[in-house]
Amino acid sequence: MSKFGLIKALAALWLLIVVLSAPLSAQTGSAAKPDYEAWQTLASRIEGAVEAGRASDVVLENLRADLVGWRGDFLSAKDANVRTIAAVQAQVTALGPAPESGTEPEEIAAQRETLTARLAALEAPGKRAEVAQSRADALIEEIDRILAQRQANAFLERGPSPLNPTLWARGWTAFKSSMVNTRGELVTSWNTPSQREAFIQNLPTFLTLISVSIVFLLMGWRWVRALSERFVRHRNTAKGWLTAFVLSVVQLCVAGLGLYGLAFAVYSSELVGLRLDPLIEALIEGGFFVIISVWLSAYVFARSDRSFHSFSLSESQNTLGRQTVIGLGVIFGLSFVLEALSRYDSWSAGAKAVTVFPLVLVGGYLLWQLGRLLRRHSQAATDALKEEDAPRYVDRMYGLLGRVIMVFGLGGVVLLAAGYFEAGTTAVFQTIETLVLIAVLILAQRVVAELWVVLRAGAEDAREGLVPTLSGFALILMALPQFLRIWGTSDARISAFWSRAREGFTIGETTITAGAFLTFAIVFVVGYIITRLVQGALKNTVLPKTQMDQGGQNALVSGVGYIGIFLAALAAITGAGIDLSSLAIVAGALSVGIGFGLQNIVSNFVSGIILLIERPISEGDWIEVGGTHGTVRDISVRSTRIETFDRSDVILPNADLISGKVTNYTRGNTVGRVIVPVGVAYGNDTRKIERILSEIAEAHPMVLLNPKPTIVFQGFGADSLDFEIRAILRDVNFVMSVRSDMNHEIAKRFQEEGVEIPFSQRDIWIRNPEALLPAAPSAVRADKSDGDGA
């Protein structure tokens, strides 16, 4: 990430904090005192309505909105006199506790009484507001419970089944009656002289708008696509993809203008009545949804010549996917029209179920088809992987999404067929709307990723970097309210949830808000970046110019990192307004957890700190721990990584290095001793052997001559006379190669000098050798005759 990009990101986050904190800071200022008499009247009226349970959903939603407004006023009033109360409390604390004996100077007692009375007077408005807020919270929760119960009852309410043949005629009659009434309204408007005259006057405008709108709808889309194909020749680059995307957005705008132009033309005819007005609005909403689905289908199931090819599907499967997405858009668009007709003409439950059932049936089938395509993509992506590669998370999520879509598509049809109208239509239509929103989010995340590639000068690996990933999470958070709206959550509840998030939650005497959390995150990230910059400067610029060894440099850099992260966390906690003293309970509970379950982790952590400070071992040292030889490659706060001579890694807990026996062969310097055992046959001249071995040891270039190598006559072995070469090497890391060189030279010199190298021999003495001789012939025959007689 570049410096300018980081500054822009931090500035954007800080602006978000200001936006989040602004309402709260405004509330904590000097606010008007709530009218508690009006509040008592409103609260009593709402309690009566709630207890009666006869108020409609619209009325309850309005009452809930009023309660939320009052609750905000109470929050502001509760924070009144906060600074003055804190100052008075500080004065009371400065006086200290009252003596138990009751004997206190009159001046101090009078001052204590005055401060206590003033403190009670200052706290009274806040306590009154807190009581009123608790009453408002209780009423809001009760209204939410009633609305949720009604929504659940409507969702589970069973009505007439559309499979009942007796209802088919009713459904057709209701639909036909709505069409006839709509036609009748048009005829009535035409027969009205004033409306007919207005239509004739506006006829040129009407025809112009109709013509231009039809051109925009039918031809404008193709013109922009031709423009895109002409100017965008390199779609496989980030700039080319973004250019093609911008032109496709122009396509969407042109089609939308054509649709709205048609609606405006119809309104300009002056023939629109009360029936046509909601119908036209429904046609606009449904038509725009169809346009959106056509536009998204080109991205979700793109052609093979497009760089934004999304799924591992064949060309025919992608074509089927585009048709499926467009079909879902048409089904959802028609649902707007049927909903408008049924609401205006008050269709019966049976007629509505029969009329909507074909849409639900086709929509459920298309959802099933879309789910199968997603599962095929997930399976194809998994089959294309190598044996050692793991499936991508997004491909597995596509497979899971496909299963969910299939379940909702089939479940919606079954539920509506069983008579559960709300459940069946919600399962199909809301799933379609949710899929459109998911597709828009995926496309928006792709746009951000391509923009980041452009900002990174075309670095292709930036597309899978941290910034595009975080942007995806941010987009999901921003779209979360819309997901809630799709599935029936009202705007009042969403706004209340947002208000609660801004107010935060309380731990002890500390309130953590969304702005405080973002402040904590930003301050910690800034502190972490500064720590890494200081570490990089020390490691690459400052420490190499000192006389400190490599192990000491690494220890210092690691220590600066731990201290910097600790200070960053401390500054983030303080900047977020969290009182550290309130964390005493958490620290106490954490200490209990450490005492029982985290002993080894804490022990290793403390041992790692000791290793970094005392540095008994350093990176690059050759050590032996528990019979394991290797080179120290990394020392962390929990464990130490050792690379053995067969190039395998051994992870040792730091506590073992502190409490156990550790042999460091290269600590301080690389000088070390090599011992080479030698055995010769009995009968050889021991002084001659000593001379030969001494010459071999002194001739090796790795052996130091001060002190001189020594030859030790160990004694008389079972098969040989045992000698040892003991020499000090310049670099003990070469001990194995030196030993091998000496053995080669010993074999060569012994052969030249006629010295015999023994091998193991054993003399076997047989105590009864006559037992091995063959038996006499007469004895053998006697044995046989005895056996026959027996």
PDB file of C-alpha atoms in Angstrom, residues 215-216 218-228 251:
ATOM      1  CA  VAL A 215     -35.686   3.874 -29.195  1.00  0.00           C
ATOM      2  CA  PHE A 216     -33.869   4.055 -25.875  1.00  0.00           C
ATOM      3  CA  LEU A 218     -34.771  -1.220 -27.970  1.00  0.00           C
ATOM      4  CA  MET A 219     -31.940   0.473 -29.832  1.00  0.00           C
ATOM      5  CA  GLY A 220     -29.998   2.463 -27.220  1.00  0.00           C
ATOM      6  CA  TRP A 221     -28.909  -0.718 -25.449  1.00  0.00           C
ATOM      7  CA  ARG A 222     -27.469  -2.098 -28.692  1.00  0.00           C
ATOM      8  CA  TRP A 223     -25.780   1.192 -29.608  1.00  0.00           C
ATOM      9  CA  VAL A 224     -23.916   1.384 -26.326  1.00  0.00           C
ATOM     10  CA  ARG A 225     -22.923  -2.285 -26.620  1.00  0.00           C
ATOM     11  CA  ALA A 226     -21.566  -1.646 -30.122  1.00  0.00           C
ATOM     12  CA  LEU A 227     -19.668   1.358 -28.743  1.00  0.00           C
ATOM     13  CA  SER A 228     -18.213  -0.856 -26.043  1.00  0.00           C
ATOM     14  CA  GLN A 251     -26.462   0.887 -21.093  1.00  0.00           C
TER      15      GLN A 251
END
